[in-house]
Coordinates of C-alpha atoms and ligand atoms in Angstrom, one line a residue:
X1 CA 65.0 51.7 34.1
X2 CA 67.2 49.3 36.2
X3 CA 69.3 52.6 37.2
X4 CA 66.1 54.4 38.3
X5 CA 65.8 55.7 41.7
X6 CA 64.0 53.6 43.9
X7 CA 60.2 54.9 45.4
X8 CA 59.5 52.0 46.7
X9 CA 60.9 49.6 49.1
X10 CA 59.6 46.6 50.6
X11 CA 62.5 45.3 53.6
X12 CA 61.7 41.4 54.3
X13 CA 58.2 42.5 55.4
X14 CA 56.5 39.5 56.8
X15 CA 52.8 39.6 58.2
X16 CA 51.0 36.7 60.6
X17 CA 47.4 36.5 61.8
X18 CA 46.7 34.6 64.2
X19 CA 49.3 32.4 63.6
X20 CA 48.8 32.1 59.7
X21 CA 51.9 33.7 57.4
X22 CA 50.1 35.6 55.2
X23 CA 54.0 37.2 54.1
X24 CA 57.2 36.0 54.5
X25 CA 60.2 37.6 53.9
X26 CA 59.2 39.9 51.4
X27 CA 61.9 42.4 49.1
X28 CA 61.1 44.2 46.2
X29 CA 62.3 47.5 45.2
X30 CA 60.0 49.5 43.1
X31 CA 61.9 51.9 40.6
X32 CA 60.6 55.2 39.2
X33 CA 58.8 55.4 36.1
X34 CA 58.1 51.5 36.2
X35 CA 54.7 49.2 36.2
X36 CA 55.3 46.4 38.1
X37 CA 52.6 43.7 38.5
X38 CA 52.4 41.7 41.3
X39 CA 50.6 38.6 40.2
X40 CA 49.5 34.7 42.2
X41 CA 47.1 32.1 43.2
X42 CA 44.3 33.1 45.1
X43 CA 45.6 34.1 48.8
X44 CA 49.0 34.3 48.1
X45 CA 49.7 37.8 50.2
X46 CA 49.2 40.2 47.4
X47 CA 46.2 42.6 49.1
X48 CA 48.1 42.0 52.3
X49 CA 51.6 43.1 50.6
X50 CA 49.2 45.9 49.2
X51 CA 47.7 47.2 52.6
X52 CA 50.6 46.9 54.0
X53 CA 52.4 49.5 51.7
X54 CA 49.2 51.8 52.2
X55 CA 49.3 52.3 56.2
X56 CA 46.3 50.0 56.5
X57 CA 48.2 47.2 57.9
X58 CA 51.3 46.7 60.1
X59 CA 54.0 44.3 59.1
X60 CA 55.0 42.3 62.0
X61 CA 58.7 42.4 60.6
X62 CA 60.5 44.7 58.2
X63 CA 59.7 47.7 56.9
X64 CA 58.2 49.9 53.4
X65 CA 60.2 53.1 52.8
X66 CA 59.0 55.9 50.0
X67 CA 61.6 57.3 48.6
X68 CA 63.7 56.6 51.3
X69 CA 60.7 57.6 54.1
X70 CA 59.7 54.9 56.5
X71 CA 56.0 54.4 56.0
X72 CA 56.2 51.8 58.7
X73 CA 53.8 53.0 61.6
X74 CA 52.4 55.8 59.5
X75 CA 48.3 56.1 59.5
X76 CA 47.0 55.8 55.7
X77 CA 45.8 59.5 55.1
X78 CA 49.6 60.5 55.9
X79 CA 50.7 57.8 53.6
X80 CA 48.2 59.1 50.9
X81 CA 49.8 62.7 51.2
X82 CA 53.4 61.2 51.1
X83 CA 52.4 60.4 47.8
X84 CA 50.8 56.6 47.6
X85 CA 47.4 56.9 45.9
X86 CA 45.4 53.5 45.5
X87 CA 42.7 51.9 43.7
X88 CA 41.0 49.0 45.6
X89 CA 38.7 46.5 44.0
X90 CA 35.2 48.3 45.0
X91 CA 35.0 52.0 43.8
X92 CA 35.6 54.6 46.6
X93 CA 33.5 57.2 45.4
X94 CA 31.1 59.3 46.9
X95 CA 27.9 58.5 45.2
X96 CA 25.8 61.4 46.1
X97 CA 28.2 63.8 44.9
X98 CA 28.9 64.9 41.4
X99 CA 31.5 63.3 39.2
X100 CA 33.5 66.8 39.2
X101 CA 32.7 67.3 43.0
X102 CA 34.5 63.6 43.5
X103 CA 37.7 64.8 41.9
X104 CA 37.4 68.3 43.8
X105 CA 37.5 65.7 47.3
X106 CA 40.2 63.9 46.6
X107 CA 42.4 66.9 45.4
X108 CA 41.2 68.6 48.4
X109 CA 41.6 65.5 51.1
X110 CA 45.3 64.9 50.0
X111 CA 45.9 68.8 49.9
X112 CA 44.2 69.2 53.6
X113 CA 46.1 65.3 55.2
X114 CA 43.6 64.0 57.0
X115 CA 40.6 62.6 55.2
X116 CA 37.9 65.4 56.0
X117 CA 35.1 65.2 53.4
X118 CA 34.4 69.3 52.6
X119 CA 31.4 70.9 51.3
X120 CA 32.4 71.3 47.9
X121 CA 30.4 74.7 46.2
X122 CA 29.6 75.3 43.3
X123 CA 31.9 78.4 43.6
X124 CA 34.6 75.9 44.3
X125 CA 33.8 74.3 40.8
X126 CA 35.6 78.4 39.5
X127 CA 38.8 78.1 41.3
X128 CA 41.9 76.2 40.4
X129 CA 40.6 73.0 41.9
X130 CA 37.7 73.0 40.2
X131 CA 39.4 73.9 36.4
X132 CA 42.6 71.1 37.1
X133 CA 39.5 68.7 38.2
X134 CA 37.1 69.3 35.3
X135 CA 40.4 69.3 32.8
X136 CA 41.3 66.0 34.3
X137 CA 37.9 64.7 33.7
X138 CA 38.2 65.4 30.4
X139 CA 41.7 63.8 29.2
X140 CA 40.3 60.7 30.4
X141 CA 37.0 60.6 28.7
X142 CA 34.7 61.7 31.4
X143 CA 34.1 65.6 30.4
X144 CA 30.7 64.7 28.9
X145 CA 29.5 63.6 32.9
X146 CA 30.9 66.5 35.3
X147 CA 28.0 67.0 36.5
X148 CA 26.0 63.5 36.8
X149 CA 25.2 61.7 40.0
X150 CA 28.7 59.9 40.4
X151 CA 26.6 57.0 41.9
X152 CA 24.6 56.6 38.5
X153 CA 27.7 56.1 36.6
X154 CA 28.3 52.8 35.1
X155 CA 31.0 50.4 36.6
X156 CA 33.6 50.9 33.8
X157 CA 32.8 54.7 34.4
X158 CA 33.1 54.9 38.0
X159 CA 36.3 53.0 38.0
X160 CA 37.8 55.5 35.2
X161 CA 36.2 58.0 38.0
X162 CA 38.5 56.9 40.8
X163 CA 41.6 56.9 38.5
X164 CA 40.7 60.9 37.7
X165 CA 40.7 60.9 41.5
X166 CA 44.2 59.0 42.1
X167 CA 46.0 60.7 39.2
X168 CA 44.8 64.2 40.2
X169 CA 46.7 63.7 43.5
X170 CA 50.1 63.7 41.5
X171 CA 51.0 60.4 43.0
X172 CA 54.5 59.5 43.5
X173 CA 53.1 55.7 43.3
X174 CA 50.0 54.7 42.6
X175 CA 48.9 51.0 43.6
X176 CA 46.1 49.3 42.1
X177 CA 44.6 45.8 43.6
X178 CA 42.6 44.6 40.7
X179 CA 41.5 47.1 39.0
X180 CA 39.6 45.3 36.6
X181 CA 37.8 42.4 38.7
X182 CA 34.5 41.9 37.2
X183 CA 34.7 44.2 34.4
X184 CA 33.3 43.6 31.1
X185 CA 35.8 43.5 28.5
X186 CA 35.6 46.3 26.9
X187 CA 36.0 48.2 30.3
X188 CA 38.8 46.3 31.2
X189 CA 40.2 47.8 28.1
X190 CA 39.4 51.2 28.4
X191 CA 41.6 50.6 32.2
X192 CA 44.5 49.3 30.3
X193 CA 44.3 52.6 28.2
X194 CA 44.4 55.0 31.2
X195 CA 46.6 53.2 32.7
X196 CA 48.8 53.2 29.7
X197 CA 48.4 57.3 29.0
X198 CA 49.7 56.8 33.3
X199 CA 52.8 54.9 32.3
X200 CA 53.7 57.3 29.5
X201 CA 53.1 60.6 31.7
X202 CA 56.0 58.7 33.9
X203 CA 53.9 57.1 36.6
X204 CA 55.2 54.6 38.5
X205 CA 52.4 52.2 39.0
X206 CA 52.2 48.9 41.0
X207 CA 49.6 46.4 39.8
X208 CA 47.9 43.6 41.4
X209 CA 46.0 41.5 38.4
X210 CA 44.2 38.2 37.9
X211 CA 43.6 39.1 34.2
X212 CA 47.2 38.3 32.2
X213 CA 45.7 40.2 29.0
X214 CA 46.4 43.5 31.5
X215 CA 49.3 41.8 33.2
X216 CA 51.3 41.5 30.0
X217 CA 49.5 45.2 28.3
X218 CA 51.0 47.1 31.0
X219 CA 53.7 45.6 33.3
X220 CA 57.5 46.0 32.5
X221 CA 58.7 43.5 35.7
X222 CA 56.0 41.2 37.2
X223 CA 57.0 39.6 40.7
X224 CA 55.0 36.6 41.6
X225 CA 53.7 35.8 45.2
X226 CA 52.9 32.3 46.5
X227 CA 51.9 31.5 49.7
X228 CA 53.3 34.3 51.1
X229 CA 56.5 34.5 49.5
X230 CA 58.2 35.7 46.1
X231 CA 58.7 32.9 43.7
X232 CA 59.7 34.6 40.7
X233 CA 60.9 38.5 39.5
X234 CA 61.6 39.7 36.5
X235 CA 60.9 41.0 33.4
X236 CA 57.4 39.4 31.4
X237 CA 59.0 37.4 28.9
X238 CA 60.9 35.7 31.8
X239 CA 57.7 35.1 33.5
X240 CA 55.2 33.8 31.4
X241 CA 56.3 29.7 31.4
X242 CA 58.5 30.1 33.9
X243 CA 58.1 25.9 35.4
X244 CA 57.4 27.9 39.2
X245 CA 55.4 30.3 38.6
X246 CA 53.1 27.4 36.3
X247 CA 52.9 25.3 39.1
X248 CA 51.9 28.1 41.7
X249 CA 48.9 28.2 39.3
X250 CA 48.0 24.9 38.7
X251 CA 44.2 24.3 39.3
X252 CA 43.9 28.4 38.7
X253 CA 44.9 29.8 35.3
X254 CA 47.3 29.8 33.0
X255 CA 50.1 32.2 32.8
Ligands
ADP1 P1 45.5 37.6 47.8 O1 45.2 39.1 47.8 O2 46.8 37.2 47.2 O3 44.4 36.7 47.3 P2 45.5 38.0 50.7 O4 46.6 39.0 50.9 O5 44.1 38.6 50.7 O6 45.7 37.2 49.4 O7 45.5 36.9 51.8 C1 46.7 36.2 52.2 C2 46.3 35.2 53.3 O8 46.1 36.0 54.5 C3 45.1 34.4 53.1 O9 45.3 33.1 53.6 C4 44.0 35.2 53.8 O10 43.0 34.3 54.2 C5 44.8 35.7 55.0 N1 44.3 37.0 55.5 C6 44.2 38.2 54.7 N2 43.7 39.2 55.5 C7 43.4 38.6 56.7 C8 42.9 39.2 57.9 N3 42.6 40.4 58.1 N4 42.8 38.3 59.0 C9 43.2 37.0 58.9 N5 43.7 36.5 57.8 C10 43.8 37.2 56.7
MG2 MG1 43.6 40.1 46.9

């Protein structure tokens, strides 16, 4: 994995607001095929590292290239259609529509660029789109709710939703910021099962996690942020009781 290409690079990307340094001097080199966690004390950078990598923020120095792109400057639709698809913490579904109407959107808003919800017909639910989005419903355990109210799913449900809706896009990255906050247990499972079918398709997948059960089920490097900066890289077993990255967490929990 170490000689994989690279798809993602972060250049000594720093971010201030007003003043505060939310990032500071930020590298790390994503490789193909990899899940790499990116794990830290509350505020350490990690959403910001995140949006920043999505279009939704600008660094104020250095720069994120896909696969040799500069995403730097770019708005987040054409990020999204370079190829970065993203979970967030609150599901981004559209809870009037059906569940197999959601995946029809998202294969549809990445296909078109920019982010144009489309009246999705039920003539729609015939074509290719409709068959790739109702057979990628069912891999992942949804095919029994195609056509529910995606806004009456349950939470675990509507999260296994919006990864239909990410991998569907066929992702050169996908980034994930906490996929699993507030999630009962056996939810939080099912995501680490996904997520692992994901990582054996090939995916290359960037995590941010609070929950070390999923940190150390899925990642194969884990980078830890601290205020603002990288403390530690490298592979799990090098992380977990490494003295800095214990102290980072001291008065959160334990790695
Ligand atoms: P994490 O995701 O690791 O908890 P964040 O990236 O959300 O941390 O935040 C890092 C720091 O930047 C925090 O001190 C936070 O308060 C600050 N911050 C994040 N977003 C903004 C913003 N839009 N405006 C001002 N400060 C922000
Ligand atoms: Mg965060």
């Amino acid at each position: 994995m170490s000689t994989s290409p690279i798809v993602l690079h972060i250049d000594n990307v720093s971010k201030t607001f007003a003043g505060l340094l939310a990032l500071s001097n930020v590298n790390l080199d994503i490789r193909e095929g990899e899940t790499h966690a990116i794990i830290g004390p509350n505020g350490a950078g990690k959403s910001t590292l995140l949006n920043v990598c999505i279009g939704g923020l600008e660094p104020s120095r250095g720069k994120v290239l896909l696969a040799g792109t500069e995403l730097t400057g770019r708005r987040p639709h054409e990020i999204n259609q370079l190829g970065v698809a993203r979970v967030f913490q609150t599901p981004e579904i559209f809870g009037d529509l059906t569940v197999i109407e959601n995946v029809m959107m998202a294969i549809l808003s990445h296909r078109d660029g920019a982010f144009r919800p489309r009246f999705v017909t039920r003539f729609d639910q015939q074509s290719d789109i409709g068959r790739t989005a109702g057979a990628a419903l069912e891999k992942l355990g949804l095919g029994d709710h195609l056509h529910h109210i995606a806004g009456a799913l349950s939470r675990g449900d509507k999260r296994r939703l919006e990864l239909v809706m990410s991998v569907v896009q066929e992702p050169k990255l996908l980034l994930l910021d906490e996929p699993t906050a507030g999630m009962a247990r056996a939810d939080t499972n099912a995501t680490i099962e996904i997520l692992r079918q994901f990582k054996d398709a090939g995916m290359t997948i960037v995590i941010i996690e609070h929950d070390m059960h999923v940190v150390f089920s899925l990642a194969d490097r884990i980078t830890v942020l601290a205020g603002g900066r990288v403390i530690a890289q490298g592979l799990p077993e090098d992380i977990k009781g490494n003295p800095k990255v214990v102290e980072a967490y001291l008065g959160e929990e334990q790695v």
